[in-house]
Amino acid sequence: MKEMDELKKKYWKGRTDRDEERSLKNRPFSHDTTHVEDIYFQYLNEKKNEKINFPDFDVEIIRKIKGQQGEQRFISKIGYWRLAAAVIILITAGILFFNNQSGTQTSAPPPENLVLTDTYNDPEKAFEETKKALLFISNKLNKGTELTSEFAKFSETQENLKKEN
Amino acid sequence: MKKISAIIIVLFISVGSYAQNNAIAQLFDQYYEDENFTKVSVSSKMFELFTKIEPGDEDEKEILDAISKLKGLKVLAADSVQDSRKMFNEAVSKVSSNGYEELMEVKDAEEDMKFMIKEDKDVINELVMIVGGKRHFVLISLYGIIDLKNISKLSKSMNIKGMEYLKNVDGKDHK
């Protein structure tokens, strides 16, 4: 008992190690003990053996973890959607871009995409038609340039008049 | 997010330019079924065949010279359409958004006309002429190496009035 009293003193001074504390708590207590310290250690011992068992708590934690995983999966789903959308957009843009490129290449001197079929099979007729078209262009072109040259003459005369005055 | 916006912008630009490239083809397609229009199309193959034609006289020789470097021709013409001015404006806006440079524009009481070209290193390789009168509409597009001086010389030496072209093509059964 004396040993116990020594241990108790040491305990209250905060100098006991874990084994000493265990021997303080684990010793057999008389049920009707009135000693305050003994009641205290008895209480500690009882509490130590008590298992924490909150089923709701576990369920709650597991639910939360699962929920978080679900969210993560949802985020990664959005990620994949974004990725997929970006890939589709890139492919479409690429196709259109390259089509466009080839379009401009062919539309340079001979744009075969425009001149798909000949209206005439007979070169003579086609030539006649080409001749007419060219003459038409030529005529209109001259109409424009004549107007321009007339205007040029006019402004030249105007300039000359200004100089003379 | 920035990347996605950039991709979308690129997409729109490419779609836009893709549509633009086909502006002239679109115009031909648009009036392809319309019987009021005369459609003429001469391919580069046919132009190759022209080189084998023996010039009958000096005039023809000049024309053969002028077309020797051409690769294609398309004509869309009508001489009795109600909304020719509207068509003219529509065609001009379609073609000018196609990267053509304006060469000349003439507007008078009779008609509006516009010449547009595509140049590469000072060589004209496409010429589009659009004419819209009170009831007539003409769109001619020319490809190849285009010498404007040569073309301009043609009518001076032959002195053919432009409107005769429409009279000549009208009424013929073309494809």
Short mmCIF file of C-alpha atoms in Angstrom, two decimals:
data_model
loop_
_atom_site.label_atom_id
_atom_site.label_comp_id
_atom_site.label_asym_id
_atom_site.label_seq_id
_atom_site.Cartn_x
_atom_site.Cartn_y
_atom_site.Cartn_z
CA MET A 1 0.00 0.00 0.00
CA LYS A 2 2.86 2.23 0.82
CA GLU A 3 4.16 1.69 -2.63
CA MET A 4 0.79 2.79 -3.97
CA ASP A 5 0.85 5.95 -1.91
CA GLU A 6 4.28 6.74 -3.27
CA LEU A 7 3.00 6.21 -6.80
CA LYS A 8 -0.01 8.42 -6.15
CA LYS A 9 2.23 11.21 -4.92
CA LYS A 10 4.41 10.79 -7.97
CA TYR A 11 1.27 10.78 -10.17
CA TRP A 12 -0.01 14.06 -8.84
CA LYS A 13 3.39 15.55 -9.39
CA GLY A 14 3.14 14.35 -12.93
CA ARG A 15 6.19 12.18 -12.79
CA THR A 16 4.76 8.71 -13.32
CA ASP A 17 5.51 6.82 -16.47
CA ARG A 18 2.94 4.84 -18.44
CA ASP A 19 3.53 1.51 -16.63
CA GLU A 20 3.21 3.17 -13.25
CA GLU A 21 0.00 4.85 -14.31
CA ARG A 22 -1.33 1.56 -15.58
CA SER A 23 -0.57 -0.15 -12.27
CA LEU A 24 -2.39 2.70 -10.50
CA LYS A 25 -5.48 2.25 -12.62
CA ASN A 26 -5.49 -1.53 -13.05
CA ARG A 27 -5.23 -2.63 -9.46
CA PRO A 28 -8.25 -4.28 -7.84
CA PHE A 29 -10.54 -1.71 -6.29
CA SER A 30 -12.92 -2.43 -3.51
CA HIS A 31 -16.41 -1.48 -4.70
CA ASP A 32 -17.25 0.48 -1.65
CA THR A 33 -14.10 2.48 -1.55
CA THR A 34 -14.53 5.94 -0.22
CA HIS A 35 -11.12 7.09 -1.00
CA VAL A 36 -11.41 9.94 -3.52
CA GLU A 37 -8.27 9.04 -5.32
CA ASP A 38 -9.29 5.44 -5.64
CA ILE A 39 -12.69 6.45 -7.04
CA TYR A 40 -10.90 8.61 -9.55
CA PHE A 41 -8.54 5.87 -10.72
CA GLN A 42 -11.38 3.39 -10.79
CA TYR A 43 -13.32 5.79 -13.00
CA LEU A 44 -10.36 6.22 -15.32
CA ASN A 45 -9.96 2.46 -15.56
CA GLU A 46 -13.64 1.96 -16.39
CA LYS A 47 -13.57 4.67 -19.02
CA LYS A 48 -10.51 3.16 -20.59
CA ASN A 49 -12.23 -0.12 -21.13
CA GLU A 50 -15.27 1.56 -22.61
CA LYS A 51 -15.29 1.22 -26.39
CA ILE A 52 -16.43 4.09 -28.49
CA ASN A 53 -19.12 2.76 -30.69
CA PHE A 54 -21.16 5.29 -32.62
CA PRO A 55 -22.62 3.50 -35.60
CA ASP A 56 -24.10 6.73 -36.90
CA PHE A 57 -20.70 8.37 -36.75
CA ASP A 58 -19.10 5.61 -38.86
CA VAL A 59 -21.90 5.65 -41.34
CA GLU A 60 -21.62 9.40 -41.56
CA ILE A 61 -17.86 9.30 -42.14
CA ILE A 62 -18.11 6.55 -44.76
CA ARG A 63 -20.91 8.39 -46.50
CA LYS A 64 -18.83 11.56 -46.58
CA ILE A 65 -15.78 9.78 -47.97
CA LYS A 66 -17.86 8.11 -50.63
CA GLY A 67 -19.53 11.38 -51.44
CA GLN A 68 -16.18 13.03 -51.91
CA GLN A 69 -15.07 10.26 -54.22
CA GLY A 70 -18.27 10.71 -56.15
CA GLU A 71 -17.59 14.40 -56.50
CA GLN A 72 -14.08 13.69 -57.64
CA ARG A 73 -15.43 11.31 -60.25
CA PHE A 74 -17.89 13.96 -61.37
CA ILE A 75 -15.09 16.47 -61.71
CA SER A 76 -13.03 14.04 -63.71
CA LYS A 77 -16.10 13.40 -65.87
CA ILE A 78 -16.31 17.14 -66.57
CA GLY A 79 -12.62 17.00 -67.33
CA TYR A 80 -13.12 14.26 -69.88
CA TRP A 81 -16.03 16.13 -71.43
CA ARG A 82 -13.87 19.20 -71.76
CA LEU A 83 -11.09 17.17 -73.24
CA ALA A 84 -13.47 15.47 -75.66
CA ALA A 85 -15.01 18.81 -76.66
CA ALA A 86 -11.59 20.36 -77.17
CA VAL A 87 -10.46 17.41 -79.30
CA ILE A 88 -13.63 17.58 -81.41
CA ILE A 89 -13.26 21.32 -81.87
CA LEU A 90 -9.61 20.91 -82.81
CA ILE A 91 -10.35 18.17 -85.31
CA THR A 92 -13.17 20.18 -86.88
CA ALA A 93 -11.02 23.28 -86.99
CA GLY A 94 -8.19 21.25 -88.46
CA ILE A 95 -10.34 19.72 -91.17
CA LEU A 96 -11.84 23.06 -92.06
CA PHE A 97 -8.45 24.74 -91.98
CA PHE A 98 -6.81 22.19 -94.26
CA ASN A 99 -9.78 22.14 -96.59
CA ASN A 100 -9.50 25.87 -96.66
CA GLN A 101 -5.78 25.65 -97.37
CA SER A 102 -6.29 23.27 -100.25
CA GLY A 103 -9.15 25.49 -101.40
CA THR A 104 -6.91 28.53 -101.63
CA GLN A 105 -4.22 26.52 -103.35
CA THR A 106 -6.55 25.32 -106.06
CA SER A 107 -8.28 28.66 -106.35
CA ALA A 108 -4.99 30.28 -107.31
CA PRO A 109 -4.40 29.98 -111.02
CA PRO A 110 -6.71 27.11 -111.96
CA PRO A 111 -9.51 26.80 -109.42
CA GLU A 112 -10.78 23.41 -110.39
CA ASN A 113 -13.35 23.59 -107.63
CA LEU A 114 -15.10 26.34 -109.54
CA VAL A 115 -14.60 25.12 -113.07
CA LEU A 116 -16.03 21.70 -112.57
CA THR A 117 -17.71 21.02 -115.83
CA ASP A 118 -17.45 22.49 -119.24
CA THR A 119 -20.56 24.00 -120.64
CA TYR A 120 -19.36 23.15 -124.11
CA ASN A 121 -17.78 20.02 -125.44
CA ASP A 122 -16.85 21.63 -128.70
CA PRO A 123 -13.72 23.77 -128.38
CA GLU A 124 -14.90 26.00 -131.21
CA LYS A 125 -18.10 26.90 -129.39
CA ALA A 126 -16.27 27.31 -126.11
CA PHE A 127 -13.81 29.55 -127.86
CA GLU A 128 -16.61 31.66 -129.28
CA GLU A 129 -18.10 32.01 -125.83
CA THR A 130 -14.75 32.86 -124.27
CA LYS A 131 -14.20 35.43 -126.99
CA LYS A 132 -17.53 37.06 -126.22
CA ALA A 133 -16.85 37.07 -122.50
CA LEU A 134 -13.43 38.59 -122.99
CA LEU A 135 -14.76 41.24 -125.32
CA PHE A 136 -17.45 42.04 -122.83
CA ILE A 137 -14.88 42.42 -120.07
CA SER A 138 -12.66 44.41 -122.36
CA ASN A 139 -15.48 46.73 -123.32
CA LYS A 140 -16.50 47.38 -119.75
CA LEU A 141 -12.91 47.79 -118.68
CA ASN A 142 -12.40 50.43 -121.33
CA LYS A 143 -15.60 52.17 -120.37
CA GLY A 144 -14.18 52.53 -116.87
CA THR A 145 -10.71 53.54 -117.91
CA GLU A 146 -12.04 56.03 -120.45
CA LEU A 147 -14.03 57.70 -117.72
CA THR A 148 -10.95 57.73 -115.55
CA SER A 149 -8.78 59.19 -118.28
CA GLU A 150 -11.43 61.80 -119.06
CA PHE A 151 -11.46 62.70 -115.39
CA ALA A 152 -7.67 62.79 -115.39
CA LYS A 153 -7.75 65.11 -118.38
CA PHE A 154 -10.33 67.26 -116.66
CA SER A 155 -8.31 67.59 -113.48
CA GLU A 156 -5.19 68.23 -115.53
CA THR A 157 -6.91 71.08 -117.37
CA GLN A 158 -8.20 72.37 -114.07
CA GLU A 159 -4.68 72.34 -112.66
CA ASN A 160 -3.39 74.15 -115.73
CA LEU A 161 -6.12 76.78 -115.43
CA LYS A 162 -5.23 77.30 -111.82
CA LYS A 163 -1.59 77.74 -112.74
CA GLU A 164 -2.43 80.22 -115.48
CA ASN A 165 -4.52 82.25 -113.09
CA MET B 1 -10.97 28.45 -70.33
CA LYS B 2 -8.65 30.70 -72.30
CA LYS B 3 -7.57 27.75 -74.39
CA ILE B 4 -11.16 26.86 -75.14
CA SER B 5 -11.99 30.44 -76.17
CA ALA B 6 -8.92 30.50 -78.40
CA ILE B 7 -9.97 27.24 -80.04
CA ILE B 8 -13.48 28.54 -80.60
CA ILE B 9 -12.14 31.74 -82.17
CA VAL B 10 -9.86 29.72 -84.47
CA LEU B 11 -12.83 27.55 -85.39
CA PHE B 12 -14.96 30.53 -86.29
CA ILE B 13 -12.20 32.08 -88.35
CA SER B 14 -11.61 28.88 -90.25
CA VAL B 15 -15.32 28.36 -90.84
CA GLY B 16 -15.57 31.96 -92.00
CA SER B 17 -12.71 31.74 -94.44
CA TYR B 18 -13.91 28.35 -95.63
CA ALA B 19 -17.25 29.90 -96.50
CA GLN B 20 -15.54 32.86 -98.13
CA ASN B 21 -13.48 30.70 -100.42
CA ASN B 22 -16.58 29.40 -102.01
CA ALA B 23 -18.25 32.76 -102.53
CA ILE B 24 -18.10 32.65 -106.33
CA ALA B 25 -18.95 28.96 -106.46
CA GLN B 26 -21.86 29.76 -104.15
CA LEU B 27 -23.16 32.45 -106.50
CA PHE B 28 -23.03 30.05 -109.42
CA ASP B 29 -24.74 27.36 -107.37
CA GLN B 30 -27.40 29.81 -106.25
CA TYR B 31 -28.54 30.58 -109.79
CA TYR B 32 -27.67 27.22 -111.28
CA GLU B 33 -31.28 26.07 -111.54
CA ASP B 34 -32.63 29.47 -112.53
CA GLU B 35 -33.53 29.44 -116.21
CA ASN B 36 -33.32 33.21 -116.48
CA PHE B 37 -29.57 32.85 -116.22
CA THR B 38 -27.06 31.84 -118.79
CA LYS B 39 -24.30 29.84 -117.25
CA VAL B 40 -21.06 29.33 -119.06
CA SER B 41 -18.08 27.53 -117.71
CA VAL B 42 -14.87 26.85 -119.56
CA SER B 43 -12.28 24.67 -117.87
CA SER B 44 -8.51 24.74 -118.02
CA LYS B 45 -8.66 21.61 -120.21
CA MET B 46 -10.70 23.52 -122.75
CA PHE B 47 -8.29 26.44 -122.60
CA GLU B 48 -5.53 24.01 -123.42
CA LEU B 49 -7.49 22.94 -126.49
CA PHE B 50 -7.79 26.56 -127.61
CA THR B 51 -4.06 26.63 -128.25
CA LYS B 52 -4.68 24.17 -131.09
CA ILE B 53 -7.14 26.51 -132.82
CA GLU B 54 -5.70 28.10 -135.91
CA PRO B 55 -6.37 31.84 -135.88
CA GLY B 56 -8.61 32.76 -138.82
CA ASP B 57 -7.70 36.43 -138.88
CA GLU B 58 -5.76 39.05 -136.96
CA ASP B 59 -8.56 39.63 -134.49
CA GLU B 60 -8.75 36.01 -133.59
CA LYS B 61 -4.99 35.89 -133.22
CA GLU B 62 -5.19 38.74 -130.74
CA ILE B 63 -7.85 36.96 -128.78
CA LEU B 64 -5.89 33.74 -128.78
CA ASP B 65 -2.93 35.69 -127.44
CA ALA B 66 -5.04 37.17 -124.71
CA ILE B 67 -6.41 33.82 -123.63
CA SER B 68 -3.23 31.84 -124.01
CA LYS B 69 -2.43 32.18 -120.32
CA LEU B 70 -5.94 31.80 -119.00
CA LYS B 71 -6.99 28.74 -117.08
CA GLY B 72 -10.70 29.09 -116.56
CA LEU B 73 -13.75 31.16 -117.21
CA LYS B 74 -17.16 31.33 -115.64
CA VAL B 75 -20.05 33.45 -116.77
CA LEU B 76 -23.37 34.00 -115.11
CA ALA B 77 -25.61 36.34 -117.03
CA ALA B 78 -29.25 37.37 -117.18
CA ASP B 79 -30.87 40.16 -119.13
CA SER B 80 -34.37 40.23 -117.75
CA VAL B 81 -34.35 39.99 -113.99
CA GLN B 82 -36.41 42.14 -111.67
CA ASP B 83 -34.00 42.71 -108.84
CA SER B 84 -30.72 42.96 -110.70
CA ARG B 85 -29.39 45.78 -108.49
CA LYS B 86 -30.07 43.73 -105.41
CA MET B 87 -28.28 40.81 -106.99
CA PHE B 88 -25.41 43.09 -107.87
CA ASN B 89 -25.07 44.25 -104.27
CA GLU B 90 -25.32 40.72 -102.97
CA ALA B 91 -22.69 39.46 -105.40
CA VAL B 92 -20.36 42.38 -104.62
CA SER B 93 -20.58 41.82 -100.90
CA LYS B 94 -20.00 38.09 -101.30
CA VAL B 95 -17.04 38.49 -103.58
CA SER B 96 -15.41 41.36 -101.71
CA SER B 97 -15.44 39.33 -98.51
CA ASN B 98 -13.53 36.70 -100.47
CA GLY B 99 -10.22 38.54 -100.34
CA TYR B 100 -10.51 40.24 -103.70
CA GLU B 101 -9.12 43.69 -104.19
CA GLU B 102 -11.24 46.25 -105.90
CA LEU B 103 -9.80 47.30 -109.20
CA MET B 104 -12.44 49.63 -110.51
CA GLU B 105 -15.99 50.62 -109.88
CA VAL B 106 -18.18 52.49 -112.33
CA LYS B 107 -21.68 53.69 -111.59
CA ASP B 108 -23.83 55.46 -114.10
CA ALA B 109 -27.53 55.75 -114.90
CA GLU B 110 -27.39 52.62 -117.00
CA GLU B 111 -25.57 50.23 -114.73
CA ASP B 112 -23.19 49.59 -111.85
CA MET B 113 -20.08 47.61 -112.43
CA LYS B 114 -17.26 46.44 -110.34
CA PHE B 115 -13.95 44.83 -111.18
CA MET B 116 -12.21 42.85 -108.51
CA ILE B 117 -8.91 41.05 -108.72
CA LYS B 118 -6.67 38.70 -106.82
CA GLU B 119 -2.99 39.39 -107.22
CA ASP B 120 0.08 37.41 -106.42
CA LYS B 121 3.45 39.13 -106.83
CA ASP B 122 2.08 41.75 -109.24
CA VAL B 123 0.46 39.09 -111.39
CA ILE B 124 -3.31 39.14 -111.60
CA ASN B 125 -4.49 35.57 -111.35
CA GLU B 126 -8.18 36.15 -110.81
CA LEU B 127 -10.52 38.75 -112.17
CA VAL B 128 -14.15 39.07 -111.25
CA MET B 129 -16.42 41.47 -113.03
CA ILE B 130 -19.89 42.14 -111.74
CA VAL B 131 -22.37 44.22 -113.68
CA GLY B 132 -25.83 45.13 -112.49
CA GLY B 133 -28.11 47.19 -114.67
CA LYS B 134 -31.81 47.97 -114.53
CA ARG B 135 -32.74 44.48 -115.62
CA HIS B 136 -29.50 42.81 -116.47
CA PHE B 137 -26.90 41.16 -114.35
CA VAL B 138 -23.55 39.71 -115.39
CA LEU B 139 -20.87 38.04 -113.38
CA ILE B 140 -17.73 36.89 -115.12
CA SER B 141 -14.83 35.34 -113.33
CA LEU B 142 -11.57 34.70 -115.05
CA TYR B 143 -8.59 32.64 -113.84
CA GLY B 144 -5.06 32.27 -114.95
CA ILE B 145 -2.46 34.89 -115.73
CA ILE B 146 -4.51 37.90 -116.66
CA ASP B 147 -3.07 40.70 -118.70
CA LEU B 148 -5.44 43.62 -118.40
CA LYS B 149 -3.71 45.63 -121.14
CA ASN B 150 -4.14 42.75 -123.55
CA ILE B 151 -7.79 42.35 -122.66
CA SER B 152 -8.42 46.06 -122.90
CA LYS B 153 -6.86 46.13 -126.37
CA LEU B 154 -9.35 43.56 -127.66
CA SER B 155 -12.45 45.71 -127.77
CA LYS B 156 -10.54 48.70 -129.06
CA SER B 157 -9.44 46.77 -132.09
CA MET B 158 -12.75 45.03 -132.61
CA ASN B 159 -15.07 47.74 -131.42
CA ILE B 160 -17.81 45.51 -130.16
CA LYS B 161 -20.33 46.93 -127.80
CA GLY B 162 -20.53 45.21 -124.44
CA MET B 163 -24.25 44.70 -124.41
CA GLU B 164 -24.04 42.59 -127.52
CA TYR B 165 -22.60 39.89 -125.39
CA LEU B 166 -25.83 39.56 -123.52
CA LYS B 167 -27.87 39.57 -126.72
CA ASN B 168 -25.69 36.83 -128.11
CA VAL B 169 -25.83 34.52 -125.18
CA ASP B 170 -29.51 35.02 -124.53
CA GLY B 171 -31.84 32.36 -125.80
CA LYS B 172 -29.20 29.74 -126.25
CA ASP B 173 -29.69 26.45 -124.56
CA HIS B 174 -26.83 26.13 -122.19
CA LYS B 175 -26.13 23.64 -119.49
#
